[in-house]
Every structure is written in structure tokens, then in C-alpha cells.
Coordinates of C-alpha atoms in Angstrom, one line a residue:
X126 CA -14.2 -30.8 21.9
X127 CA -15.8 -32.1 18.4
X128 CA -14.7 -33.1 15.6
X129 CA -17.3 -35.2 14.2
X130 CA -17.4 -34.7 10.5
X131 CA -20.3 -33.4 8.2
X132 CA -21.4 -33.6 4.2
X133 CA -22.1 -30.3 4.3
X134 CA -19.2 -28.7 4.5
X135 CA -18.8 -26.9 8.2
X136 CA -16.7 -29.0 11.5
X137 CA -16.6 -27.8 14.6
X138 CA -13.3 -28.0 16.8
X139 CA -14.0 -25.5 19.3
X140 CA -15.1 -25.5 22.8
X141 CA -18.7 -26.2 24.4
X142 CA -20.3 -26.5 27.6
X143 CA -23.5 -25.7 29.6
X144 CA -21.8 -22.4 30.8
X145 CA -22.3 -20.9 27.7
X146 CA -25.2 -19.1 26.4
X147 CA -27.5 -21.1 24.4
X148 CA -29.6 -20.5 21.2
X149 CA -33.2 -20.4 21.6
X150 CA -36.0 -20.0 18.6
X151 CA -37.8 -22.0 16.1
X152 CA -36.2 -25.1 15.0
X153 CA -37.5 -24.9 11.3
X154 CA -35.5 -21.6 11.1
X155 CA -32.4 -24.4 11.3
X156 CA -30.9 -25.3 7.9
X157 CA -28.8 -28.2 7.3
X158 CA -28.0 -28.2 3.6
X159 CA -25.6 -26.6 1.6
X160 CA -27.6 -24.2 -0.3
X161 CA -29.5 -23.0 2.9
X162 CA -25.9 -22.4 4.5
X163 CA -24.7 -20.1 2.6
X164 CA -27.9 -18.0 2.4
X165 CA -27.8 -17.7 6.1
X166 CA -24.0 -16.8 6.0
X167 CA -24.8 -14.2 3.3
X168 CA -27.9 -12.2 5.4
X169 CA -25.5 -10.4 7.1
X170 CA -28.2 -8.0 8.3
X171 CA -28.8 -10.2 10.9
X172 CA -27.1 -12.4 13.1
X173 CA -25.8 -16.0 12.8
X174 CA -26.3 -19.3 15.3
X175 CA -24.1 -21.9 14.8
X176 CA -25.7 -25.1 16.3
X177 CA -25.9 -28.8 16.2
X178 CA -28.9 -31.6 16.1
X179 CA -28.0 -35.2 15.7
X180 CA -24.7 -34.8 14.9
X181 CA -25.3 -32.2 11.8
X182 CA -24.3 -28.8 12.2
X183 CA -26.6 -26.1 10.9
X184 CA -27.4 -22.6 11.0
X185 CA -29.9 -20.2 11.7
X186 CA -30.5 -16.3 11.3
X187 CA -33.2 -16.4 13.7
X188 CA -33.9 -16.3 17.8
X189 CA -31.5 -15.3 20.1
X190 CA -28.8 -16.0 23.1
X191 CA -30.0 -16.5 26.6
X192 CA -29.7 -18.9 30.0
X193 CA -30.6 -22.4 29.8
X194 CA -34.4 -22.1 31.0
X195 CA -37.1 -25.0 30.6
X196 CA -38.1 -23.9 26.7
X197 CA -34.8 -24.6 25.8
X198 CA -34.5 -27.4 23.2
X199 CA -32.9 -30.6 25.0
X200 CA -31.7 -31.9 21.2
X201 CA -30.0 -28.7 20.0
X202 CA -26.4 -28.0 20.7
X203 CA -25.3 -24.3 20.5
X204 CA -21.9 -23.8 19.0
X205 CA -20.8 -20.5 18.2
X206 CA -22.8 -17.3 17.1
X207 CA -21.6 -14.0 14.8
X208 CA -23.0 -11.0 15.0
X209 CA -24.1 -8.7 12.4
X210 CA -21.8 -7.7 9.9
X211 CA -22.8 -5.1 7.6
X212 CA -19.9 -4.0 4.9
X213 CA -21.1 -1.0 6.4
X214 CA -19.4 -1.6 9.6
X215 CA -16.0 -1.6 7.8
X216 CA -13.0 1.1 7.9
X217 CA -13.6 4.5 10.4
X218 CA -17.0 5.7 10.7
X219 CA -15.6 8.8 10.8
X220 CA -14.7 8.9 7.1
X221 CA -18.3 7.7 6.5
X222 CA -19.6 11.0 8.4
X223 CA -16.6 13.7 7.2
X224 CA -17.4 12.7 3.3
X225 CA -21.2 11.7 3.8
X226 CA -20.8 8.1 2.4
X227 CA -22.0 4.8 2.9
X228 CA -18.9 3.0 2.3
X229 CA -15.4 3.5 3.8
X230 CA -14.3 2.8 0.3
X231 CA -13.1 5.4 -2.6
X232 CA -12.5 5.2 -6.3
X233 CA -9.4 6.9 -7.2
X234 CA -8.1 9.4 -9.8
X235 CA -7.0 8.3 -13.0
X236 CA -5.5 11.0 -15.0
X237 CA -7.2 12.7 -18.0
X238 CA -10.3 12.1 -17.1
X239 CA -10.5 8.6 -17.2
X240 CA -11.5 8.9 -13.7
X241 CA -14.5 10.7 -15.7
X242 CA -17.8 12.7 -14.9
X243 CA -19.7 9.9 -15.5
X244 CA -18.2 7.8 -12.9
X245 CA -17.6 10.2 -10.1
X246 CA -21.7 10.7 -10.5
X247 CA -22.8 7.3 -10.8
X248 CA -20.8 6.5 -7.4
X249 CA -22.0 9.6 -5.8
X250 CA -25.3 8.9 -6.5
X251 CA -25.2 5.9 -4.0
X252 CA -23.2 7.9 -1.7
X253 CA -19.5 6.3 -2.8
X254 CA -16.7 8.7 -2.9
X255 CA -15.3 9.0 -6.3
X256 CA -12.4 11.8 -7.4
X257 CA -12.5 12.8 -10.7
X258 CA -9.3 12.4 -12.7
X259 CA -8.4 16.3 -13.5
X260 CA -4.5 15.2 -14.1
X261 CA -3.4 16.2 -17.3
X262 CA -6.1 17.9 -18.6
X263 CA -6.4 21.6 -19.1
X264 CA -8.5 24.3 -16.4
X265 CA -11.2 24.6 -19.1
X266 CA -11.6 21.1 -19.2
X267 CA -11.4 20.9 -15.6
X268 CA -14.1 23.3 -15.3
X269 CA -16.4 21.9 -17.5
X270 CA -16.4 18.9 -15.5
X271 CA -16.4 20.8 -12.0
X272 CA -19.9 22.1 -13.4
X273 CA -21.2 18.9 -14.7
X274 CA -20.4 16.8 -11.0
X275 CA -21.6 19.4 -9.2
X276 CA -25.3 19.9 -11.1
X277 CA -25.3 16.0 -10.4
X278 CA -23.9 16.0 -7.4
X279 CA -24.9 18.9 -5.6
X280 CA -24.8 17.6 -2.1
X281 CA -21.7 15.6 -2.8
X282 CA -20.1 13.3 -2.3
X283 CA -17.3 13.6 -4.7
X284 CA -13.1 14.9 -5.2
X285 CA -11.3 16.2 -7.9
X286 CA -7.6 15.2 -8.6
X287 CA -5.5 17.7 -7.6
X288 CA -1.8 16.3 -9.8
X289 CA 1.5 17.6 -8.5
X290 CA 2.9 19.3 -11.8
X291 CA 6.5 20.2 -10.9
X292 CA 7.4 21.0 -14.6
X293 CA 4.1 22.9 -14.9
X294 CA 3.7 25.2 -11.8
X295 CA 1.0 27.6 -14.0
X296 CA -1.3 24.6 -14.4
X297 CA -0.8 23.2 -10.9
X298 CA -1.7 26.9 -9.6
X299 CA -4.7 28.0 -12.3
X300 CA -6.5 24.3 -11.2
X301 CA -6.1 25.2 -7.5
X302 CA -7.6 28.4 -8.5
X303 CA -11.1 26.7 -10.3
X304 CA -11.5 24.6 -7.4
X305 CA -11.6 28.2 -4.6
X306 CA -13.5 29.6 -6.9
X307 CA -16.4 26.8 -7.4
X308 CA -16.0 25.7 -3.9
X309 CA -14.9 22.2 -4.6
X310 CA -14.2 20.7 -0.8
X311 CA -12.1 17.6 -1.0
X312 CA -9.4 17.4 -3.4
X313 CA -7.3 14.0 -3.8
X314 CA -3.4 15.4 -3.7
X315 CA -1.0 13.1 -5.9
X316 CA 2.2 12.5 -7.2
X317 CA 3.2 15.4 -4.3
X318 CA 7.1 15.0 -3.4
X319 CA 7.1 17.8 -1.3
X320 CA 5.0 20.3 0.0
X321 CA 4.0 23.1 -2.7
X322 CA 2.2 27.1 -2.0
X323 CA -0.6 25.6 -3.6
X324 CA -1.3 22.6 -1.7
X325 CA -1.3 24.6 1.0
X326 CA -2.9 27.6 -0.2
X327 CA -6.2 25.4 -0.9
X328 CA -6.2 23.7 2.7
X329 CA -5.7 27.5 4.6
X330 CA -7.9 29.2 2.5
X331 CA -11.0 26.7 3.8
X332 CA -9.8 27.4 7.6
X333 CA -12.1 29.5 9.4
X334 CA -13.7 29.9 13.3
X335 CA -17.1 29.0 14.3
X336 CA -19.3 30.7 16.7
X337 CA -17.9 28.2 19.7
X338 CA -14.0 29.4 19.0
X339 CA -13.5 25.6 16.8
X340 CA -11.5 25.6 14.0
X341 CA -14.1 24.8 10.8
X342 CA -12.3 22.9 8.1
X343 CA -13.2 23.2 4.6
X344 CA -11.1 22.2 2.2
X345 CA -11.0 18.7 2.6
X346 CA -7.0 17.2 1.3
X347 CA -7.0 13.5 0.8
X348 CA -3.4 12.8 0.1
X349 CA -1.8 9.7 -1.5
X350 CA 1.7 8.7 -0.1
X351 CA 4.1 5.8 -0.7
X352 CA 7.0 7.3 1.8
X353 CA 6.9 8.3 4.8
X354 CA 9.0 11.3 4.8
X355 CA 6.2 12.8 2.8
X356 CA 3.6 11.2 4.8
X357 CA 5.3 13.1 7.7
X358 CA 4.6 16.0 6.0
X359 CA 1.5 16.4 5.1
X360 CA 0.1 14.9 8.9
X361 CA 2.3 17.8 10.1
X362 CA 0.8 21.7 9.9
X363 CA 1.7 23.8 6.8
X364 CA 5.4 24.8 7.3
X365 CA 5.3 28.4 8.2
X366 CA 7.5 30.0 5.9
X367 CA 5.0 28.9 3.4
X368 CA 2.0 30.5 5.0
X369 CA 3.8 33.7 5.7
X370 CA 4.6 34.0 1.6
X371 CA 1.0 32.9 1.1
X372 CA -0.2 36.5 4.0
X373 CA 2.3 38.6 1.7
X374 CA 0.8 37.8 -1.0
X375 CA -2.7 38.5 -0.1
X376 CA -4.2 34.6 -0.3
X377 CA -5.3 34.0 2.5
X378 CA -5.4 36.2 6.0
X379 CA -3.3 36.0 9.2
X380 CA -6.3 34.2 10.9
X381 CA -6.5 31.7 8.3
X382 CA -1.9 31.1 8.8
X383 CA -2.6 31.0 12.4
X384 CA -5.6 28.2 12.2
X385 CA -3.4 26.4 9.1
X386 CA -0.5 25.9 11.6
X387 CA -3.0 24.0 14.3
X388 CA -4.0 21.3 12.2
X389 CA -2.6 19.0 9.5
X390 CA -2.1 19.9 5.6
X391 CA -4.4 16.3 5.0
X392 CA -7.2 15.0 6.4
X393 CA -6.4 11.2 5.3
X394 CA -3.5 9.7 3.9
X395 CA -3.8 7.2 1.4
X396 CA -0.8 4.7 1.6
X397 CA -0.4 3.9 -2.0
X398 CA 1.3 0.6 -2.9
X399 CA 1.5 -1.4 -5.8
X400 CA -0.2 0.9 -8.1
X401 CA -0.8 1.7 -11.5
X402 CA 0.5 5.0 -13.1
X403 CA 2.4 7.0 -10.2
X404 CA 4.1 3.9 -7.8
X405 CA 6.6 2.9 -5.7
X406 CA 5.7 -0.6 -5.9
X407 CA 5.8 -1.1 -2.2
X408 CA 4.3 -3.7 -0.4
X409 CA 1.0 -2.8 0.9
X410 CA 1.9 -5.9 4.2
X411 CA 4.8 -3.6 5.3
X412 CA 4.3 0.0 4.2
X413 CA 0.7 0.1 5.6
X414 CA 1.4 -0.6 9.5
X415 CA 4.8 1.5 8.9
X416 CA 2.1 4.6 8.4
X417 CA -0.2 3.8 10.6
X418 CA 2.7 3.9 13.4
X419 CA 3.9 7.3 12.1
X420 CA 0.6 8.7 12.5
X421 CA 0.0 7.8 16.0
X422 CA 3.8 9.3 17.1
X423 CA 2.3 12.6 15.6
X424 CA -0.9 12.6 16.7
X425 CA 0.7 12.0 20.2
X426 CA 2.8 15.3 19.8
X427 CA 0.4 17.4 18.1
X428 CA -2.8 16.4 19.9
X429 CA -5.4 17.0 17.0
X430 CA -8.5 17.4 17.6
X431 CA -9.6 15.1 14.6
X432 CA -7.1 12.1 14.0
X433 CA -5.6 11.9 10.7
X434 CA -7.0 9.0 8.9
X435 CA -5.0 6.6 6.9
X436 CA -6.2 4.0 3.7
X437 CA -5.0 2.0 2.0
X438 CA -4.6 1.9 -2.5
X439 CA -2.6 -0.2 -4.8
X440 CA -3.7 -4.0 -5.0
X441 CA -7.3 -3.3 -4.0
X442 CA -8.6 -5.4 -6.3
X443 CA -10.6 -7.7 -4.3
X444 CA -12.8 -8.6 -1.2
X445 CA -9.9 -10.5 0.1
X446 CA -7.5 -8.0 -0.2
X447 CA -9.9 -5.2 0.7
X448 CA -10.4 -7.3 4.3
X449 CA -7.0 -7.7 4.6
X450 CA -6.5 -3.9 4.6
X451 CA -8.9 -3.1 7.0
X452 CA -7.7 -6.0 10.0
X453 CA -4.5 -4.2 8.7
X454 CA -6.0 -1.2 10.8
X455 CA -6.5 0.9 7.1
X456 CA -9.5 3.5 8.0
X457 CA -11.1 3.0 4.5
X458 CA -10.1 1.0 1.2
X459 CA -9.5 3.2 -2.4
X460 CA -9.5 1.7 -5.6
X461 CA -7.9 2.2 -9.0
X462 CA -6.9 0.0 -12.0
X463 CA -9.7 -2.2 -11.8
X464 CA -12.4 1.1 -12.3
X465 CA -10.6 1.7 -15.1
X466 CA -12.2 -1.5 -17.0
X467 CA -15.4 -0.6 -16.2
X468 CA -18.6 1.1 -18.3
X469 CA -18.3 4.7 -16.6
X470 CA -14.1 5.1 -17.4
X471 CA -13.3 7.4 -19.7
X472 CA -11.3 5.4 -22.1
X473 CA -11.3 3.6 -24.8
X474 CA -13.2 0.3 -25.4
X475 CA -10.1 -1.2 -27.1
X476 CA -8.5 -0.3 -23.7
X477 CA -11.0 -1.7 -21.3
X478 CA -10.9 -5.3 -23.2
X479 CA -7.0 -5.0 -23.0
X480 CA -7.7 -4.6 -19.2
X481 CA -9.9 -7.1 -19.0
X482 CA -7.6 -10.0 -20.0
X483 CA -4.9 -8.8 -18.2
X484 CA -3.2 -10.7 -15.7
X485 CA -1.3 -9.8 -12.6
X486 CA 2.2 -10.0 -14.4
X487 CA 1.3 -8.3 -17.9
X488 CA 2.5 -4.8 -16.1
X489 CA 6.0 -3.0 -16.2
X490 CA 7.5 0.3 -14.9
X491 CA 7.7 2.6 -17.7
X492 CA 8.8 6.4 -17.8
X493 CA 6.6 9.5 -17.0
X494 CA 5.8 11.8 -18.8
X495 CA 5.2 14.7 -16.2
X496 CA 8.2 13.7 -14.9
X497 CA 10.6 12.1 -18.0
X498 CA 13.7 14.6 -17.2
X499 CA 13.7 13.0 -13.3
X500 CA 13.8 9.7 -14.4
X501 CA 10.1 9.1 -12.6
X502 CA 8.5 5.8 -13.8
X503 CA 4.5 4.9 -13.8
X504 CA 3.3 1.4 -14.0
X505 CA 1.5 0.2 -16.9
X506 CA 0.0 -2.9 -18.8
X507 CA 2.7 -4.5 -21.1
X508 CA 0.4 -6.9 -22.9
X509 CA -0.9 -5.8 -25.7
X510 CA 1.3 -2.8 -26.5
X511 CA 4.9 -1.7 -26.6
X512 CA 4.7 1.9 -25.3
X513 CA 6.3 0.4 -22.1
X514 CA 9.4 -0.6 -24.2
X515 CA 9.4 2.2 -26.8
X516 CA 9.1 4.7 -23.8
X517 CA 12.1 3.4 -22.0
X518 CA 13.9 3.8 -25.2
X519 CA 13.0 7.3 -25.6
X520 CA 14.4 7.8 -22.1
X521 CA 17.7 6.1 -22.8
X522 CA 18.8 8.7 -25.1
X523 CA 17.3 11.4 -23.1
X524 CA 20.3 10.0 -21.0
X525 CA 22.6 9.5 -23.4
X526 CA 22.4 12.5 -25.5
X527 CA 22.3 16.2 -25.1
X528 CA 20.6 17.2 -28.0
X529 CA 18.0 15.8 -30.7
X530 CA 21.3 16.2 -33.6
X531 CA 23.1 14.3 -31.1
X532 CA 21.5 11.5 -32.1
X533 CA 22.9 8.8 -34.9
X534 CA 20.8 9.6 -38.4
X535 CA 20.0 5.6 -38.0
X536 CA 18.4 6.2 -34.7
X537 CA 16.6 8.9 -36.0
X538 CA 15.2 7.4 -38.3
X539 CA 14.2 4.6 -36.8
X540 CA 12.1 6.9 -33.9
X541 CA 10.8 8.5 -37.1
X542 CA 10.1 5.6 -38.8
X543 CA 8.5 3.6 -35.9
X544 CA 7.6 5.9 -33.0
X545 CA 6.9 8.5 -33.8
X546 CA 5.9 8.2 -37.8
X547 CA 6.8 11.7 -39.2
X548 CA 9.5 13.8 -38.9
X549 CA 10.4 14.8 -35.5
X550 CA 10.6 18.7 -36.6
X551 CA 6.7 18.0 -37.4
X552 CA 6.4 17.0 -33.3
X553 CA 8.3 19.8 -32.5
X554 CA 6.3 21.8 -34.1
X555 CA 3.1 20.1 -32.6
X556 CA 4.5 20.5 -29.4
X557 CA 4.9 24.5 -29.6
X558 CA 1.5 24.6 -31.0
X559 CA 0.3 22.6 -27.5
X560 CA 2.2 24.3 -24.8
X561 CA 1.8 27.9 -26.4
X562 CA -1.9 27.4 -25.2
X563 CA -1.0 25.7 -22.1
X564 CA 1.9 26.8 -20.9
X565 CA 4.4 29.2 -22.9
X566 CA 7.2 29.4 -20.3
X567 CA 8.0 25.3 -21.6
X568 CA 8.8 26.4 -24.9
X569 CA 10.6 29.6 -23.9
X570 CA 13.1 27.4 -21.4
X571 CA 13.3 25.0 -24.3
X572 CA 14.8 27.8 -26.8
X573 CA 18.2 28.1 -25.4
X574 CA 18.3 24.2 -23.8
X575 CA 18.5 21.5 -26.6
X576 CA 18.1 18.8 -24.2
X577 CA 15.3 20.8 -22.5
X578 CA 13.9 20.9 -26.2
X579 CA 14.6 16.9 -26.5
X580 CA 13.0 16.0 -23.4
X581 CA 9.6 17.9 -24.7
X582 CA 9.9 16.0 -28.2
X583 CA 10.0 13.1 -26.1
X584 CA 7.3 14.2 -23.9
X585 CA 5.3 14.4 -27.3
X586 CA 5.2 11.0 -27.4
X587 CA 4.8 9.7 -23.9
X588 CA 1.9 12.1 -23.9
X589 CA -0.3 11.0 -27.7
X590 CA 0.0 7.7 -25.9
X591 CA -2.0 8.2 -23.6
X592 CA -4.5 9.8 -25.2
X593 CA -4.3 7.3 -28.3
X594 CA -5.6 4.5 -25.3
X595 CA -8.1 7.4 -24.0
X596 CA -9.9 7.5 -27.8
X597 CA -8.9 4.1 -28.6
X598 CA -6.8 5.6 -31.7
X599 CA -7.1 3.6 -34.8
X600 CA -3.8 2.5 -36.1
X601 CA -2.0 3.4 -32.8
X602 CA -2.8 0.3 -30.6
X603 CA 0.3 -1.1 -30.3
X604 CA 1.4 3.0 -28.9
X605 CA -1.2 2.5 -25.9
X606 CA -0.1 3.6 -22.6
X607 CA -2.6 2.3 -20.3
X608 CA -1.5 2.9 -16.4
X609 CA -2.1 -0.5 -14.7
X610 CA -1.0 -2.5 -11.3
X611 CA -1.3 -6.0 -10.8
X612 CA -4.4 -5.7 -8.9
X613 CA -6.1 -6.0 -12.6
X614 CA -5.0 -9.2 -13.0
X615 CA -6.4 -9.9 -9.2
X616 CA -9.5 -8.6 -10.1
X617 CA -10.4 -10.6 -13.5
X618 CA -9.4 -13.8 -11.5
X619 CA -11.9 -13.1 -9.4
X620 CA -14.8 -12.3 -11.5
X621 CA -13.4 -15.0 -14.2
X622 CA -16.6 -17.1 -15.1
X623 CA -19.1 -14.0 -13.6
X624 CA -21.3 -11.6 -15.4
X625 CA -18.8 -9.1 -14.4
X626 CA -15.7 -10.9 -16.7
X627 CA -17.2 -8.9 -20.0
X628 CA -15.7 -5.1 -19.6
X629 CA -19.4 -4.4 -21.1
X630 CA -21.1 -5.4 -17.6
X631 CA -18.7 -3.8 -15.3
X632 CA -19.9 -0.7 -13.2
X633 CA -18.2 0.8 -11.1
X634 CA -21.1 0.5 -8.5
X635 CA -21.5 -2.8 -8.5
X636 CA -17.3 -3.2 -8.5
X637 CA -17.9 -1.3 -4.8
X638 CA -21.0 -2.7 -3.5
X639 CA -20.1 -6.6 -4.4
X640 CA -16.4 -5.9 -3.2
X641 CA -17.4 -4.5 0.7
X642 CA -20.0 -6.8 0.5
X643 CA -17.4 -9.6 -0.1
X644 CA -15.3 -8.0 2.6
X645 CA -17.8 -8.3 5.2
X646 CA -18.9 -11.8 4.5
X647 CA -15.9 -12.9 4.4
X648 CA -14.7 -11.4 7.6
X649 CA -18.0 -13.1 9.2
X650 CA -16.5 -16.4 8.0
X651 CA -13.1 -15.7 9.6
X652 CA -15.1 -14.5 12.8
X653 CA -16.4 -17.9 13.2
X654 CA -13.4 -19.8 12.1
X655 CA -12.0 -18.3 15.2
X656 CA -14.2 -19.7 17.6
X657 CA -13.9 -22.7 16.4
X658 CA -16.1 -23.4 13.1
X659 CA -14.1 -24.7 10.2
X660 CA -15.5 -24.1 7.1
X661 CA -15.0 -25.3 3.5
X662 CA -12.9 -23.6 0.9
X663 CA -16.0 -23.7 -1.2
X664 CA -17.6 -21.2 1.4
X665 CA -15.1 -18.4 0.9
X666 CA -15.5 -18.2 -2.8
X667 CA -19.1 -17.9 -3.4
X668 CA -20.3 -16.3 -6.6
X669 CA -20.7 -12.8 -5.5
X670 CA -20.7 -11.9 -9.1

């Protein structure tokens, strides 16, 4: 065993001996200095000797492993050796071939198009799953961007959002129906606490036979989870009762029941952690394997044919924690807050340099507006703005009172005054004129409920926020509700000092290609630190960026 020191920054502790294969090739291919190191360590295209001369450790890309024979260099030591280790090579290969991608890596939906055209088709143009962030936004704005991806796009690969809107079932329903009728083929499914008709009505009506008696799947349901009740039920088959209202109803046939009842509602399961917007804030260390271990029970009983897959979201930020998910056991990685800083998001450029300072504290649970009356909260940035604190105020008297006249005058007046900033008969008012073209059952419910009515004034707000952030709304800054995790925070301390600090040189391409690429280097370092190489601090943190 060695542990003879060296000035360039790698010791070698592990074992050696002439049973061992040695390296044989062209000794100028060997480099000693620092420099040359970390160029070798970085081609991971091709493999990597470890070996030593004189008492200096070096390494090589080049020649091969073999039995001592009499070419063999008498002065060269062979160490260790790592093989190639191509970010490609992370995650499930399966998820590479289902979605036609070169990454097992995904950038998430961020509601209201944020997640926008623009980046869904700059990913999918170098074969990177993207899902476009349809939450929020109405069908004909859906459908405009439906058309736009797929004359971009027209081989894929790309998703659309498909939001859980249990206070708006006719939106929920009228998107499912855009994405049947222009074929869309993977849909991301969030914010789901149960199982909905819909949901399942897209996965069934994609179910068909093929010529050798298989079960084709279509529609493609990627599904994000934080529980595992819920992740139990969409690795399960659609429940039947469902199916049988979806046959009565003419949806989808008795075939397509029987086939929905063979396989699972999702294809993967994203186990969403510390997120922004939507979150249980779990920890990704303990939720992650929990899933994993559900899926295998099922798969045991069920016997799929095609295993459900399962990722991992929330606190992907960088190549460290993207590794980390993967020797986790996570089939591919998906991305969210930290795409939202980036050139192709559809938000504001106010918004984007807000993100881009942030740090991994500067965020706080705040309440949703999809879901205000249930008390659901999304995670957003807190410096900056002080929607996170104005929100929760809004909710407090949602609690407290049971109609808008309920309210003290001097509490009215202050949300008039410095919320809201006109009378709140002018936002109801505003808030008929919306839902009567979106959807007039709210306001119809709302007639004979004053708290019903309340919770939509409310909702007013919670909702201009987020569009105020989207256009970067002059005058409105300190309103901004921009959805956020701590991985933001992660992310700009790891770019800090790179090209990719200034929000104006962030892609979203280059956030995926130098992030797997980070992820596989850095496992190739681990993979010799294993056998025995230890390597300097200063090797992990190379300037990717």
C-alpha cells in the first residue's frame, strides 16, 4: 500500500501487485501536471489509466489493460483504471428509448407558460425532454402553443403540463380534450391528489393492440408525486369504476377499459421534493428510496411488462445533487426552478435577475391560488417581494371571516389601499369579467356563497401576481409571485464567478448539457476514489461553466 505524497494533487492508498492487469501504451501519452490531469479526467469518451513513474502519479487516456508480457514498461506502475463514462450512460436507458432523448434528464413545467414554447423547442432540438407549462393558461392559449412545438418539434421530443384543477373541472377536461385531438403523447400530470376521469380518460384512450396481441401505449403520463398514497395510485391500473363511467359515456371502448386495467395509469413517476410552486417540501434522501421500494412491491404483484420508472425533482440544481439522485437508484433527473432563470423562460427579466441572486434560504411557503379555499401552499422566492407575506394575509381572513363585509372597514381599507390598490368591488368586478370567459359555473356558485365570493376576490390577487412577475409589471414588483425552491440558490453558488452567473447567458441547454456532463465526471472521480485514488478538492469543482 502507498501513500507517498504528490504536488499535483492525486495519492494513492489502494492496493497493487503483479496479479493485476497492467497498462500498456505510449509513455508520452502519460501527464504529470495539473493542467494535463484534469483534461484526461474530463475526456470521458475514453477511458482513464491511473499509473505511477518515479514516484509521480499520472494519467493517461490512451493504451489498454493486459498480462505482464516483455513490452511492458519495467518503470511504470499501474494503479487503478475507469472506464468510460459518458453522461449519457446515466439514469434508465429505457427512458432514453421510450421519449427518444439523449439525456435521462427533463425540464419541468412551470405554470403559465413560463415553461414556454421557446424552451420546450430549444431542448427538443438536442433531443432533451422539456414539458411545456400549460397550467393556468386558457385552451386557446394552450393550443396555440400545441401548434407552435409541434411545427418545431415534429418528431418530438416534448410534454405538455397537464395541471390538476379541482376548482376548475371544465378547464381540466377542455385541455385533455386539445391534447386527443392534436395527438400530444406524453403529458406531465401535476398537482394530482387523486385520481380524476380525465387523467385516465387520456391514458385509455391511447391503449390499443398490435398485430402480435401486445398492448401499444400511446399516451405517454409522466406523473409527479410527493406521497406515496398517490404514487400507489397512479403505478396501479385505472380503478374500474372509472373506466366503466368513461365506456357509458362513449370515450373510450370496452377494449380500450379492458387494456387500461393491464397496465399502470403512469409510465414514470417523478418523486417531487423540495420544490418550487406545488411542494411538500420532503426530503429528496428519504422520499426517493421510499418510492423506489413501493414500486418494486407493485411491480412484483402486477408483473408489467414495462417497469414503471421513477425520477427524481425538487433540489436538482446541480451536478452534485443530480449524481446523488441517480446512485440513489432515480431512472432520470427533472429540473425546475433553476430553468426558470434562464433566456428561453417565459417571464419577466425583472424576474429572472431576482432569481439569479437568490439564495437557498430567500424562499417561503405561501398560499395557492388553485387551491386558496384548501389551505394548499406553493413555495416561492421571498427576497425581493412581499406577495409571500401579503398572500398569507389574504388567507388569514379567508379563515377568519365569512364574508368580504365581514371584514373591519380598517382592514379593508388597508387591502384596498396596499394590495390590492382600488376598490375591491372593482376586482370583483374584474373577476366576473375573467371567469365568464373561462369558466361561468365559478361565478354562478359564488352568487349565493359570500365566502365562495371572498375566496375568488382573493384569488384575484394571488393570480395578477403571477402574471405581474410573468410581464415584469411596472409598479407591481414588490406584488411578484415567483414559484422558487432552494435549489436556486444551489444553482447560482455553483455557477457564481461563471459565464452562466448573468441570467442573460443562461440556456436552458447548456443548464442540461454542463449539468449531466458534471454528473458523469464527477461520478468518474468517485469511481476512482473507490479503488483507491484520492483526489484533491480542487478536482471536483472544476469550472464546468
Amino acid at each position: 500500500m502507498s501513500t507517498l505524497p504528490n504536488n499535483n494533487g492525486l495519492h494513492f492508498f489502494g492496493q497493487t501487485g503483479s496479479q493485476n492487469p497492467v497498462w500498456q501504451g505510449p509513455l508520452n501519452s502519460i501527464v504529470f501536471d495539473e493542467p494535463g490531469i484534469k483534461a484526461k479526467l474530463l475526456n470521458l469518451e475514453q477511458p482513464c489509466y491511473v499509473v505511477r513513474k518515479n514516484g509521480q502519479i499520472g494519467i493517461t487516456n490512451e493504451g489498454e489493460l493486459g498480462d505482464v508480457t516483455e513490452n511492458t514498461p519495467l518503470d511504470i506502475e499501474t494503479l487503478t483504471a475507469a472506464p468510460p463514462q459518458l453522461p449519457q450512460q446515466l439514469g434508465d436507458r429505457n427512458f432514453l428509448d421510450c421519449y427518444g432523448v439523449k439525456y435521462a434528464y427533463a425540464s419541468g413545467a412551470m405554470a403559465n407558460g413560463i415553461a414556454s414554447e421557446e424552451l420546450v423547442i430549444a431542448l427538443g432540438k438536442e433531443k432533451i425532454l422539456g414539458s411545456f407549462g400549460a397550467g393556468g393558461l386558457i385552451p386557446s392559449r394552450i393550443e396555440e402553443a400545441i401548434q407552435r412545438i409541434q411545427q418545431a418539434l415534429p418528431g418530438g421530443p416534448y410534454a405538455f403540463n397537464f395541471l390538476h384543477s379541482p376548482k376548475e373541472p371544465a378547464i381540466e377536461r377542455s385541455t385533455v380534450d386539445l391534447y386527443l385531438k392534436y395527438g400530444v403523447t406524453t403529458v406531465e400530470a401535476a398537482a394530482f391528489m387523486k385520481l380524476t376521469p380525465n387523467i385516465v380518460y387520456y391514458r385509455a384512450a391511447g391503449l390499443s393492440l398490435n398485430s402480435a396481441n401486445q398492448i401499444e401505449i400511446k399516451n405517454r403520463v409522466i406523473a409527479k408525486i410527493s406521497r406515496r398514497e398517490l404514487a400507489t395510485r397512479f403505478m396501479q391500473p385505472a380503478p374500474t369504476t372509472i373506466l366503466k363511467q368513461l365506456v357509458a359515456q362513449g370515450l373510450i371502448t370496452e377494449l380500450q377499459a379492458n387494456l387500461a386495467e393491464k397496465v399502470p395509469v403512469a409510465d414514470d413517476i417523478t418523486v417531487e421534493a423540495d420544490s418550487g410552486g406545488h411542494t411538500d417540501n420532503r426530503p429528496l434522501v428519504c422520499l426517493l428510496p421510499s418510492i423506489i421500494a413501493l414500486r418494486d412491491e407493485i411491480q412484483q404483484k402486477q408483473g408489467y411488462e414495462n417497469l414503471v420508472r421513477v425520477g427524481a425533482a425538487g433540489g436538482i440544481a446541480t451536478p452534485q445533487s443530480a449524481l446523488a439522485a441517480f446512485i440513489m437508484g432515480a431512472d432520470y433527473v427533472v429540473t425546475g426552478s433553476i430553468n426558470q432563470s434562464c433566456v428561453e423562460a417565459g417571464t419577466s427579466a425583472h424576474t429572472k435577475n431576482l432569481l439569479a441572486q437568490a439564495g437557498m434560504a430567500d424562499v417561503m411557503m405561501a398560499p395557492a391560488g388553485d387551491m386558496f379555499e384548501m389551505g394548499v401552499k406553493v413555495q416561492v422566492l421571498k427576497q425581493g417581494t412581499l406577495f409571500g407575506m401579503r398572500a398569507q394575509k389574504l388567507f388569514e381572513l379567508y379563515k377568519t371571516y365569512d364574508a368580504i363585509s365581514d371584514i373591519p372597514l380598517a382592514e379593508t381599507e388597508k387591502l384596498e389601499k396596499q394590495i390590492f390598490r382600488k376598490p375591491l368591488d372593482t376586482v370583483w368586478q374584474e373577476t366576473v369579467a375573467y371567469f365568464s370567459g373561462r369558466d361561468p359555473e365559478q361565478i354562478s356558485k359564488a352568487a349565493d356563497d359570500p365566502k365562495r365570493k371572498m375566496a375568488l376576490i382573493f384569488r384575484w390577487y394571488l393570480g395578477q401576481s403571477a402574471r405581474w412577475a410573468i410581464a415584469g409589471e411596472k409598479g407591481r414588483e414588490m406584488d411578484y409571485q415567483i414559484w422558487c425552491g432552494p435549489a436556486m440558490g444551489a444553482f447560482n453558488d455553483w455557477v457564481k464567478g461563471s459565464y452562466l452567473a448573468e441570467p442573460n447567458n443562461r440556456r436552458v441547454v447548456d443548464v442540461a448539457h454542463l449539468m449531466m456532463t458534471g454528473a458523469a465526471f464527477l461520478y468518474r472521480l468517485h469511481n476512482l476514489k473507490l479503488q483507491g485514488l484520492s483526489i484533491s478538492a480542487r478536482f471536483f469543482s472544476l469550472g464546468f461553466t
